[in-house]
PDB file of C-alpha atoms in Angstrom:
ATOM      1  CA  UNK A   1      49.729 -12.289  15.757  1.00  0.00           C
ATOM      2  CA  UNK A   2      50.797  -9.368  18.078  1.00  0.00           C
ATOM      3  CA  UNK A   3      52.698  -7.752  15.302  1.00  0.00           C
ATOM      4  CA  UNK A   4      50.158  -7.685  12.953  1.00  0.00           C
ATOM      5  CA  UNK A   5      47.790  -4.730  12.815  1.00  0.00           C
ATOM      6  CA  UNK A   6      43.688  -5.897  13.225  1.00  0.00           C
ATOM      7  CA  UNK A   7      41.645  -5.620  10.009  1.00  0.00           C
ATOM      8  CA  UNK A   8      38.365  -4.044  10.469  1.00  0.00           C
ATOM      9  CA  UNK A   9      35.803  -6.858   9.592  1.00  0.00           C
ATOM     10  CA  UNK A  10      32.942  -5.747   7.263  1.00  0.00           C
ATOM     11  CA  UNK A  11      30.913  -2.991   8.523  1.00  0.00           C
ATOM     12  CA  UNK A  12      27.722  -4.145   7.084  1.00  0.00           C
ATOM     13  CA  UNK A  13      26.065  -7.064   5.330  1.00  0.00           C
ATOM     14  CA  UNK A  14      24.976  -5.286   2.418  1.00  0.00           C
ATOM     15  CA  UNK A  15      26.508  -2.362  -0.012  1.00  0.00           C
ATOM     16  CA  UNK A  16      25.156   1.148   1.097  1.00  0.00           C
ATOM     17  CA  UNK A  17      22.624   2.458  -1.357  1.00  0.00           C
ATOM     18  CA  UNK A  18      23.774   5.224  -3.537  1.00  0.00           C
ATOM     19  CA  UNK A  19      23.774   8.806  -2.033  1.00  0.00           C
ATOM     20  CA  UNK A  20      21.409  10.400  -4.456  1.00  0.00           C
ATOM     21  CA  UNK A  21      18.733   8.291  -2.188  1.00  0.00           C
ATOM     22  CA  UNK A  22      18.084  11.075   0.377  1.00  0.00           C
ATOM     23  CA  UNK A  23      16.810  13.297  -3.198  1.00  0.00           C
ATOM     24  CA  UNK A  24      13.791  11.186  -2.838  1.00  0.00           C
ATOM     25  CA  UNK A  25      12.032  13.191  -0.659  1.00  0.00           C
ATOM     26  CA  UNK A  26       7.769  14.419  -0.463  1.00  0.00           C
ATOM     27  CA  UNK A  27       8.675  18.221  -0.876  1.00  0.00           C
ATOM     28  CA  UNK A  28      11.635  17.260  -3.981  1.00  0.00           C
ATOM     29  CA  UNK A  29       8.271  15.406  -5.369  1.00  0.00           C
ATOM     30  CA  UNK A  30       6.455  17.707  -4.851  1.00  0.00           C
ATOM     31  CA  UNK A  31       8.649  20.682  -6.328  1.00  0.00           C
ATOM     32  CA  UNK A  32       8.629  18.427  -9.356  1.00  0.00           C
ATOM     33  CA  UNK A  33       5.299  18.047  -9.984  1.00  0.00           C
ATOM     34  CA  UNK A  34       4.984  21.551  -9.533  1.00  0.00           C
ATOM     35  CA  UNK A  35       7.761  22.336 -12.083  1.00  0.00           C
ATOM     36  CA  UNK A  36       5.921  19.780 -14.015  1.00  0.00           C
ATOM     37  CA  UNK A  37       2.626  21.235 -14.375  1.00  0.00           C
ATOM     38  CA  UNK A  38       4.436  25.114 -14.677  1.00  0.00           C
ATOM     39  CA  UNK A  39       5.159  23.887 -17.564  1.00  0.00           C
ATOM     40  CA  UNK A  40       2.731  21.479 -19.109  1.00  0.00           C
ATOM     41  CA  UNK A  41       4.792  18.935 -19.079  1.00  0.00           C
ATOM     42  CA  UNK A  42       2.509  15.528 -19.412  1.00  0.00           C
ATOM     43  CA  UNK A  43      -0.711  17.106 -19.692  1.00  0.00           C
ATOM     44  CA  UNK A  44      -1.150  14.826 -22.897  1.00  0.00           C
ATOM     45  CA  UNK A  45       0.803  12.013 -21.140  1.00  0.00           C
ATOM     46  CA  UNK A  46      -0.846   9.457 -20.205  1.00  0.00           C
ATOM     47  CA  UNK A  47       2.548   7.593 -18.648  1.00  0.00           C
ATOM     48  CA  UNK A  48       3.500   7.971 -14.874  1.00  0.00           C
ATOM     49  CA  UNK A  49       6.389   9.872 -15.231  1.00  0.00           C
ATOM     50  CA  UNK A  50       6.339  12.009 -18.834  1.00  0.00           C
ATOM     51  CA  UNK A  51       9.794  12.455 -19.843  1.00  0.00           C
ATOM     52  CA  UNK A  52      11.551  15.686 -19.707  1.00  0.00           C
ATOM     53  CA  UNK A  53      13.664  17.245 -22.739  1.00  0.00           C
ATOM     54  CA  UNK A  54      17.127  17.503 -22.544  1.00  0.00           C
ATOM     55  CA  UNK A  55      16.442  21.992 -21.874  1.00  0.00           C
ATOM     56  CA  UNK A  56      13.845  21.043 -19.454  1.00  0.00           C
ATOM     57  CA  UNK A  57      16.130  19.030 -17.331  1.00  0.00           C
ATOM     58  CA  UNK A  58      19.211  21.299 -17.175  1.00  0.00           C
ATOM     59  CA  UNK A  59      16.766  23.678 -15.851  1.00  0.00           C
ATOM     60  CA  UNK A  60      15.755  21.668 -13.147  1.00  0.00           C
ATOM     61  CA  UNK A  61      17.814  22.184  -9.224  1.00  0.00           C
ATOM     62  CA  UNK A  62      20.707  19.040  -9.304  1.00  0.00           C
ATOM     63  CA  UNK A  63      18.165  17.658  -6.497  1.00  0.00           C
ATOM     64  CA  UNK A  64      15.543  17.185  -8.562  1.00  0.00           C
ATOM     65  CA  UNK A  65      17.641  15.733 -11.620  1.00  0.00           C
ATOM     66  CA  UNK A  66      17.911  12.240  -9.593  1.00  0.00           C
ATOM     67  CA  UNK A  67      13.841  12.020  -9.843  1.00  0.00           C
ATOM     68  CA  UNK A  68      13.657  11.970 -13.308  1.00  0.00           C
ATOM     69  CA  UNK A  69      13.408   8.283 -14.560  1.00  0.00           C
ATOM     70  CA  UNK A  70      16.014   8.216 -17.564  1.00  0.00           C
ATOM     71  CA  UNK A  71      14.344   7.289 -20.972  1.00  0.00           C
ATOM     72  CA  UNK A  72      13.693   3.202 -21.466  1.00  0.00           C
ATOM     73  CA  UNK A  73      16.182   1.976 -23.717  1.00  0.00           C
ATOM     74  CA  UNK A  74      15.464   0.546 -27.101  1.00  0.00           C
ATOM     75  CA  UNK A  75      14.932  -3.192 -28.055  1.00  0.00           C
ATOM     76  CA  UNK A  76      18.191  -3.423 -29.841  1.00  0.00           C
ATOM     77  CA  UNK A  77      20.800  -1.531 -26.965  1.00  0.00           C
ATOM     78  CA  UNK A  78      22.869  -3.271 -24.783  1.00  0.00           C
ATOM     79  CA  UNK A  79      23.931  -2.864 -21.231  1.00  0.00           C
ATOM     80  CA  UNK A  80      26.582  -3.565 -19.276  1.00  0.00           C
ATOM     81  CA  UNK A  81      26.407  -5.556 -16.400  1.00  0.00           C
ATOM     82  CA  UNK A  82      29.507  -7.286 -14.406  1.00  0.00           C
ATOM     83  CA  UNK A  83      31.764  -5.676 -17.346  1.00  0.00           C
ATOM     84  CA  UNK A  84      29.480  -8.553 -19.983  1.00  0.00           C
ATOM     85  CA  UNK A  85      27.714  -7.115 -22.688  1.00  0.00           C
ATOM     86  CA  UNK A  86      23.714  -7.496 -22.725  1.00  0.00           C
ATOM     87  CA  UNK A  87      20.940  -7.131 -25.120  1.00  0.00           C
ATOM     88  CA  UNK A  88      17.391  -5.670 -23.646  1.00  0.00           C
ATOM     89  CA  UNK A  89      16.163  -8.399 -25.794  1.00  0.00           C
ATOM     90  CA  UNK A  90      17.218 -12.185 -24.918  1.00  0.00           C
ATOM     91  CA  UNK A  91      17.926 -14.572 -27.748  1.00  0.00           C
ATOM     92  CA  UNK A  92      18.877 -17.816 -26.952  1.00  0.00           C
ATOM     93  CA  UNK A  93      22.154 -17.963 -29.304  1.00  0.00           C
ATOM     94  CA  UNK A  94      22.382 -20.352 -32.053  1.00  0.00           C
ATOM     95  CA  UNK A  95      24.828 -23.489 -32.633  1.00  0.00           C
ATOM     96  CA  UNK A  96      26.564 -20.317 -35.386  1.00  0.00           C
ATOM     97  CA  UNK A  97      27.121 -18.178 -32.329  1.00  0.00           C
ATOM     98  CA  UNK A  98      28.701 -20.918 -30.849  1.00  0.00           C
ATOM     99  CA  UNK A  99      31.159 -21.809 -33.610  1.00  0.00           C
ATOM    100  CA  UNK A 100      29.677 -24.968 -34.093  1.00  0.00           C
ATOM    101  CA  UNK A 101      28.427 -27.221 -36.839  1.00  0.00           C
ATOM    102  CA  UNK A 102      24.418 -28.027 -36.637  1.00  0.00           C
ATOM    103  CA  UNK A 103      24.081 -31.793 -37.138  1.00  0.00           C
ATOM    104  CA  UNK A 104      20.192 -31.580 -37.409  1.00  0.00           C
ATOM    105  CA  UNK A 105      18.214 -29.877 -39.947  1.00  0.00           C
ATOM    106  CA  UNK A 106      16.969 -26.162 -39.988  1.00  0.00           C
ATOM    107  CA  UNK A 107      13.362 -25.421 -40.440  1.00  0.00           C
ATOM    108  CA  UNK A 108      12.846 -23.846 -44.265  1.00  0.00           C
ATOM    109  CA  UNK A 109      13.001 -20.735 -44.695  1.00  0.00           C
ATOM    110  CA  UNK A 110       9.710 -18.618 -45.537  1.00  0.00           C
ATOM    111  CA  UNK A 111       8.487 -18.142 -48.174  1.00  0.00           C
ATOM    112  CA  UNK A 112       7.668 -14.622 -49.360  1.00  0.00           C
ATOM    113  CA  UNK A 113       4.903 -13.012 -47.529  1.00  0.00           C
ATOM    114  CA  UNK A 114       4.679 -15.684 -44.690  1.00  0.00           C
ATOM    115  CA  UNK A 115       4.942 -15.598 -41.055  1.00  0.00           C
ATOM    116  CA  UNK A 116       8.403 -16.583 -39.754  1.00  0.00           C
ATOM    117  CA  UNK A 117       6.821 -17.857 -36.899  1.00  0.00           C
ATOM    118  CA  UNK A 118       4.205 -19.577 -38.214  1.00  0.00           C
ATOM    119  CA  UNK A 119       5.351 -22.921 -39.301  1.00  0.00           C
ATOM    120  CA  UNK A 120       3.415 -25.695 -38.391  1.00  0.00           C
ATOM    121  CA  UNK A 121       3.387 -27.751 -41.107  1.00  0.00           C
ATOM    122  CA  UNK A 122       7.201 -28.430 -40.440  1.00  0.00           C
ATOM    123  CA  UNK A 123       8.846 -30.453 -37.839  1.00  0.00           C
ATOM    124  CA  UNK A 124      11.587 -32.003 -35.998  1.00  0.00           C
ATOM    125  CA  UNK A 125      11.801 -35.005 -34.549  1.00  0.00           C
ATOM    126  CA  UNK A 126      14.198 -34.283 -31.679  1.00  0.00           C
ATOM    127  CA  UNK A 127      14.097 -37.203 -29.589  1.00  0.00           C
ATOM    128  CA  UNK A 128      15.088 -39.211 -32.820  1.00  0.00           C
ATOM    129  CA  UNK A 129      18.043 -36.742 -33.494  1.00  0.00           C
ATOM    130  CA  UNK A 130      19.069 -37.017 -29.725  1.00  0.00           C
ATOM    131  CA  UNK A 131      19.243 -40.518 -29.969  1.00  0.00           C
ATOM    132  CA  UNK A 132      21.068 -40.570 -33.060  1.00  0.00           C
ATOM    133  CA  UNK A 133      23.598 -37.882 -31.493  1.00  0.00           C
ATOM    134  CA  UNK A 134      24.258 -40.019 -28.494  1.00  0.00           C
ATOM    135  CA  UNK A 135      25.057 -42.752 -29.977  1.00  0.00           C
ATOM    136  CA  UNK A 136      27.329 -40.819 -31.919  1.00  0.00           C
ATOM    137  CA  UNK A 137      28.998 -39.353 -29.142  1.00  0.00           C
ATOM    138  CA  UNK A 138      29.439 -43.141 -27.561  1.00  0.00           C
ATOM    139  CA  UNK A 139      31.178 -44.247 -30.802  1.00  0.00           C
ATOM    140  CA  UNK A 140      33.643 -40.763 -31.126  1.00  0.00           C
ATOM    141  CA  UNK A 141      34.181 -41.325 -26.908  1.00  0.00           C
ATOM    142  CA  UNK A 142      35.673 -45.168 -27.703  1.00  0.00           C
ATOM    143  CA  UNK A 143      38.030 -44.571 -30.842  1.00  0.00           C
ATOM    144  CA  UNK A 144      39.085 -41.755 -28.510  1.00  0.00           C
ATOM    145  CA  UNK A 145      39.834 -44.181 -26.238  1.00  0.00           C
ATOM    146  CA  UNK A 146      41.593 -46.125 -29.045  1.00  0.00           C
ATOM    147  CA  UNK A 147      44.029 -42.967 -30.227  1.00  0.00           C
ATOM    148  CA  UNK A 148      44.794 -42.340 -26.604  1.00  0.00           C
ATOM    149  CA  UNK A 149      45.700 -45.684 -25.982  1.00  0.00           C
ATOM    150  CA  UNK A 150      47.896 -46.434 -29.179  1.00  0.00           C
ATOM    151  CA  UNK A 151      49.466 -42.912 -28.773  1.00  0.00           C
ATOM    152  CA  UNK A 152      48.365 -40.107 -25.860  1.00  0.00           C
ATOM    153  CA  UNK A 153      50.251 -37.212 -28.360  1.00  0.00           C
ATOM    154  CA  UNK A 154      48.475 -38.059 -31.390  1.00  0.00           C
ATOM    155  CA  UNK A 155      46.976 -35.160 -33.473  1.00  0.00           C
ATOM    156  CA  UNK A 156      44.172 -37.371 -34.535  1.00  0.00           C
ATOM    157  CA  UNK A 157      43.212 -36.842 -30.215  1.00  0.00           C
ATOM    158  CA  UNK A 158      42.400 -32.999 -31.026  1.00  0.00           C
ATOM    159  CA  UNK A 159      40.340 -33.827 -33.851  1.00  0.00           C
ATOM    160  CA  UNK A 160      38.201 -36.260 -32.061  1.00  0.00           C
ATOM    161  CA  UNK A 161      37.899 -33.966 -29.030  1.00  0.00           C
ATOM    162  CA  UNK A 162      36.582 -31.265 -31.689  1.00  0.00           C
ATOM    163  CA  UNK A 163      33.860 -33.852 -32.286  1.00  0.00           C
ATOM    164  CA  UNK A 164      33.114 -34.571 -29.289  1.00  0.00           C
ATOM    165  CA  UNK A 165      32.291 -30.760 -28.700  1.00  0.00           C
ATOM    166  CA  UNK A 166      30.664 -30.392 -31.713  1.00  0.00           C
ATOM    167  CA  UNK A 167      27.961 -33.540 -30.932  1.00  0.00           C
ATOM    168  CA  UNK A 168      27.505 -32.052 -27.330  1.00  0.00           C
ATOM    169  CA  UNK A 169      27.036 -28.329 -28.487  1.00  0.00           C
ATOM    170  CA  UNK A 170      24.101 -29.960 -30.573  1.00  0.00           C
ATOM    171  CA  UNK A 171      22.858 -32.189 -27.924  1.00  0.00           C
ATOM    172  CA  UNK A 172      22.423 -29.270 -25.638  1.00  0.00           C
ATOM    173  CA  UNK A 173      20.819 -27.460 -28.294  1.00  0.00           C
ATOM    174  CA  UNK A 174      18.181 -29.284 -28.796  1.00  0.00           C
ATOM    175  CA  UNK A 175      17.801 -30.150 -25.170  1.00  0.00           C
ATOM    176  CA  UNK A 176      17.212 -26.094 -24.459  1.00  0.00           C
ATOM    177  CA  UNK A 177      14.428 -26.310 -27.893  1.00  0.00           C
ATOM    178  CA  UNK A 178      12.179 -28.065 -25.029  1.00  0.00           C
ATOM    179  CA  UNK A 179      12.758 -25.977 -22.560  1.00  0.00           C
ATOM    180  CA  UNK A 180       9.186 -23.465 -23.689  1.00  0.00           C
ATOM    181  CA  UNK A 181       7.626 -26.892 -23.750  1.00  0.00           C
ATOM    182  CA  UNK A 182       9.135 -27.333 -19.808  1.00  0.00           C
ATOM    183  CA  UNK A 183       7.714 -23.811 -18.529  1.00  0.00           C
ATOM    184  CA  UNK A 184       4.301 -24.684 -20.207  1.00  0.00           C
ATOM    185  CA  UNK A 185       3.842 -28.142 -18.001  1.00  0.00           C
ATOM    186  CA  UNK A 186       5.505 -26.548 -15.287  1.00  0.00           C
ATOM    187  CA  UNK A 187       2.614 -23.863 -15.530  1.00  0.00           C
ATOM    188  CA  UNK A 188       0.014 -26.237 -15.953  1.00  0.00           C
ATOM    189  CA  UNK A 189       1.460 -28.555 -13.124  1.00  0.00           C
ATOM    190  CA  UNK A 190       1.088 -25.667 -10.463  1.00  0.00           C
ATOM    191  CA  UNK A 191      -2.532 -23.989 -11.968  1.00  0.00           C
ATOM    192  CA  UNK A 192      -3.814 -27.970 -11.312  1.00  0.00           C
ATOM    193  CA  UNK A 193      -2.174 -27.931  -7.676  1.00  0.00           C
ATOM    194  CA  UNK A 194      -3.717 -23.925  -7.384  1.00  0.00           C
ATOM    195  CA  UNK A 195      -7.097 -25.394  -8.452  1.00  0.00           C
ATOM    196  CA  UNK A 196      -7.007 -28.763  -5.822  1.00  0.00           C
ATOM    197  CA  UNK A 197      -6.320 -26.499  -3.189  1.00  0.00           C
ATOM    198  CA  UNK A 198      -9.356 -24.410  -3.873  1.00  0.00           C
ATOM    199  CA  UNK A 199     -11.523 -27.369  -4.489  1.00  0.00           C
ATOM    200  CA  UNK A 200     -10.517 -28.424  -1.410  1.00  0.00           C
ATOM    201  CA  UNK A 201     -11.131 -25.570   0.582  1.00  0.00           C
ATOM    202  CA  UNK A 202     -14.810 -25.041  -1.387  1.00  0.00           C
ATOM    203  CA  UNK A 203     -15.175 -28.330   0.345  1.00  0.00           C
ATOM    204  CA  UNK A 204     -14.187 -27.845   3.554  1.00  0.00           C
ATOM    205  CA  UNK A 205     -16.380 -24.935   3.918  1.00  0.00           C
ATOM    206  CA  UNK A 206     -19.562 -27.137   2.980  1.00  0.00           C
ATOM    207  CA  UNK A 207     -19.102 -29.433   5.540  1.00  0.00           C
ATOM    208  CA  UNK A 208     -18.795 -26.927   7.966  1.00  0.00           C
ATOM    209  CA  UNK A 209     -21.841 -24.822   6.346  1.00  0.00           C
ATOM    210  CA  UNK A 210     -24.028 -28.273   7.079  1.00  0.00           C
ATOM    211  CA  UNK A 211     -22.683 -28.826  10.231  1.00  0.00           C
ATOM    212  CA  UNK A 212     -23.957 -25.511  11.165  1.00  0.00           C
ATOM    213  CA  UNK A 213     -27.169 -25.911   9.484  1.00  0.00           C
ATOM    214  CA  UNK A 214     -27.915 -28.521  11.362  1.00  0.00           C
ATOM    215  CA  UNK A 215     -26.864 -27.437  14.518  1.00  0.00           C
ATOM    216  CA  UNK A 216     -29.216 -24.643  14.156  1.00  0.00           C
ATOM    217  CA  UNK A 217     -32.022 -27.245  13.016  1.00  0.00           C
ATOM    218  CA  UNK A 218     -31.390 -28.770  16.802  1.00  0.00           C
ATOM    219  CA  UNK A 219     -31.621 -25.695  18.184  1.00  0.00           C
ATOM    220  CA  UNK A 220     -34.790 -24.635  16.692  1.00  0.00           C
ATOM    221  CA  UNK A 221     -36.876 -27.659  17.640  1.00  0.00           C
ATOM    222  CA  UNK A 222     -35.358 -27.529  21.150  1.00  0.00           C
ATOM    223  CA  UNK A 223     -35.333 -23.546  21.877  1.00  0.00           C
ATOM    224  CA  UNK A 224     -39.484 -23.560  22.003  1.00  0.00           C
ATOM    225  CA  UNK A 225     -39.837 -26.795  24.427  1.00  0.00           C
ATOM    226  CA  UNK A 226     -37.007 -24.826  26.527  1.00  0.00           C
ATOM    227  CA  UNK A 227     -39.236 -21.347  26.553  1.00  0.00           C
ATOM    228  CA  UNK A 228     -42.028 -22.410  27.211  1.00  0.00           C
ATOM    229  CA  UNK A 229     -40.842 -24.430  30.325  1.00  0.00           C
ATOM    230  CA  UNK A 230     -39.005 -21.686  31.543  1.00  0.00           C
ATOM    231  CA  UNK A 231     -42.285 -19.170  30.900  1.00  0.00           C
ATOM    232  CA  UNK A 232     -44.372 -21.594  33.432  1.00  0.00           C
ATOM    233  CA  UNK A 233     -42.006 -21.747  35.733  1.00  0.00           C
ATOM    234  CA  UNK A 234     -40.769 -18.406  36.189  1.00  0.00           C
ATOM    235  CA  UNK A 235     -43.169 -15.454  35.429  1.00  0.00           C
ATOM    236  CA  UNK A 236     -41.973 -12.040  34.512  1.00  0.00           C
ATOM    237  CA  UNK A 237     -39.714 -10.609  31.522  1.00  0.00           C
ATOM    238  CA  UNK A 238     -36.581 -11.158  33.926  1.00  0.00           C
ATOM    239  CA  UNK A 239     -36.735 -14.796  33.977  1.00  0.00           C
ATOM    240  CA  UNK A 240     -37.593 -14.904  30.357  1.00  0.00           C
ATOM    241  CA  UNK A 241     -34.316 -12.887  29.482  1.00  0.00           C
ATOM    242  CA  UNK A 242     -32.197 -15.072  31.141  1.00  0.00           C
ATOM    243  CA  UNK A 243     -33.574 -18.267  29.784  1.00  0.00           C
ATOM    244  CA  UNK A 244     -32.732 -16.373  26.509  1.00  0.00           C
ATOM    245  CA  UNK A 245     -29.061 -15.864  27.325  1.00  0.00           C
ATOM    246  CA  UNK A 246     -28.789 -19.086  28.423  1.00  0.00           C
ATOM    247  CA  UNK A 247     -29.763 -20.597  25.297  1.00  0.00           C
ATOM    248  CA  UNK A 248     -27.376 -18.120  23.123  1.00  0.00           C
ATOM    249  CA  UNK A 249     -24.756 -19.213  25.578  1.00  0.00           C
ATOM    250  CA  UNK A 250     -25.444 -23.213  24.866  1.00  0.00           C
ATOM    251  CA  UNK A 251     -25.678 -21.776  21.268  1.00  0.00           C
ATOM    252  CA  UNK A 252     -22.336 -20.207  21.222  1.00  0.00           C
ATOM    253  CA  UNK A 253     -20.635 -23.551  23.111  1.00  0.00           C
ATOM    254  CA  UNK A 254     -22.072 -25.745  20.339  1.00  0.00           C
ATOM    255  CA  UNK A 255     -20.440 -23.345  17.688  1.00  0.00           C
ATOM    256  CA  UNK A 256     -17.295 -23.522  19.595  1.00  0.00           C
ATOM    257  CA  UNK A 257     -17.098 -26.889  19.630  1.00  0.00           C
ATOM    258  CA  UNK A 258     -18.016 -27.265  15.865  1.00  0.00           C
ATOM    259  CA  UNK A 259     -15.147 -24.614  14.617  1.00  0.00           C
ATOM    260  CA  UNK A 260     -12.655 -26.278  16.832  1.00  0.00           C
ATOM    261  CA  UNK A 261     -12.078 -22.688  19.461  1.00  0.00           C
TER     262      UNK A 261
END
């Protein structure tokens, strides 16, 4: 509309990258490093970029302040990201976490002085449980279908709705207790793909090698009868050098032919 005042569309696809960006210059790396070895700072640091104490870095020009990696947070800190709380560590949460009921067994716990990891001789038959859990979830969907249809405001709906949720929450759980099993055959899947392509290449180059083997064969049993034809009928080291070339030349066309030029 006329009236209307036109909105500037967006100036660029992307955000612009924080200011501090222009710090990151040779000579403010180079004043560091300088800094740095004034005053033995990673001398006995083997790391890339020793860290700096909290003294240390007031001293340092604000310009120089944005080079200084900050200190890798520990295993058990959270960050922030898109205003959620996350842990440096990832733990896929638990059915508990979830405020739901686990409807398949735990593994035991250790015993004193064992591994938790290392439990082999226990476990769970989840394709059984899964089975088990669906058909559960078919019989809980139809006497839902019963309340609803006797009476759509019944409190008994709620309950069964709670079930419901409770035998998919499990479902799902087990379904993600495959999913190291997943990025293992995944892995395997593409190293066996990797290793056909290689193969294949290994034999492509073969072929080639013993097409050019015997190309040169032919060209050795040939190259004398054409010499010494070309020696009898021209005489003299000029004749002889271009019955050479010509040869190299036929040579070269054959290779061209064979590598597809």
């Amino acid at each position: 509309m006329a009236g209307l005042p036109e909105q500037d569309g967006p100036r660029s696809l992307y955000p612009s990258p924080p200011p501090f960006y222009k710090h990151f210059t040779t000579e403010n790396i180079a004043r560091l490093n300088e800094f740095r070895e004034a005053n033995g700072i990673g001398a006995n640091d083997s790391s890339a970029f020793p860290l700096l104490s909290a003294s240390q870095l007031l001293s340092l020009p604000a310009e120089l302040r944005y080079l200084v990696p900050p200190e890798p947070p520990a295993e058990d800190e959270q960050y922030r990201v898109f205003n959620e709380d996350t842990k440096i560590r990832q733990v896929l949460p638990s059915l508990e976490d979830w405020h739901y009921e686990q409807l398949y067994p735990s593994p035991p716990s250790p015993v004193a002085g064992e591994d938790p990891t290392s439990q082999s001789g226990w476990t769970l038959d989840r394709a059984k449980y899964l089975k088990d859990l669906v058909r559960s979830l078919i019989l809980n969907f139809v006497e839902l279908l019963g309340i609803v249809a006797n009476n759509p405001a019944a409190a008994d709906k709620d309950e069964k709705l709670g079930d419901i949720a409770t035998i998919v929450a499990n479902m799902h759980a087990l379904i993600n207790e495959y999913r190291p099993h997943q990025a293992r055959e995944t892995l395997i899947n593409m190293m066996e793909e990797q290793l056909e392509r290689k193969r294949a290449e290994v034999d492509g180059i073969r072929r080639m090698k013993e097409k050019v083997e015997e190309t040169l064969a032919e060209f050795a049993k040939t190259a004398p009868e054409s010499l010494a034809s070309a020696v009898s009928e021209e005489v003299g080291a000029l004749a002889i050098g271009e019955s050479r070339k010509e040869s190299q030349r036929q040579m070269w066309r054959a290779m061209d032919e064979i590598l597809g030029h």
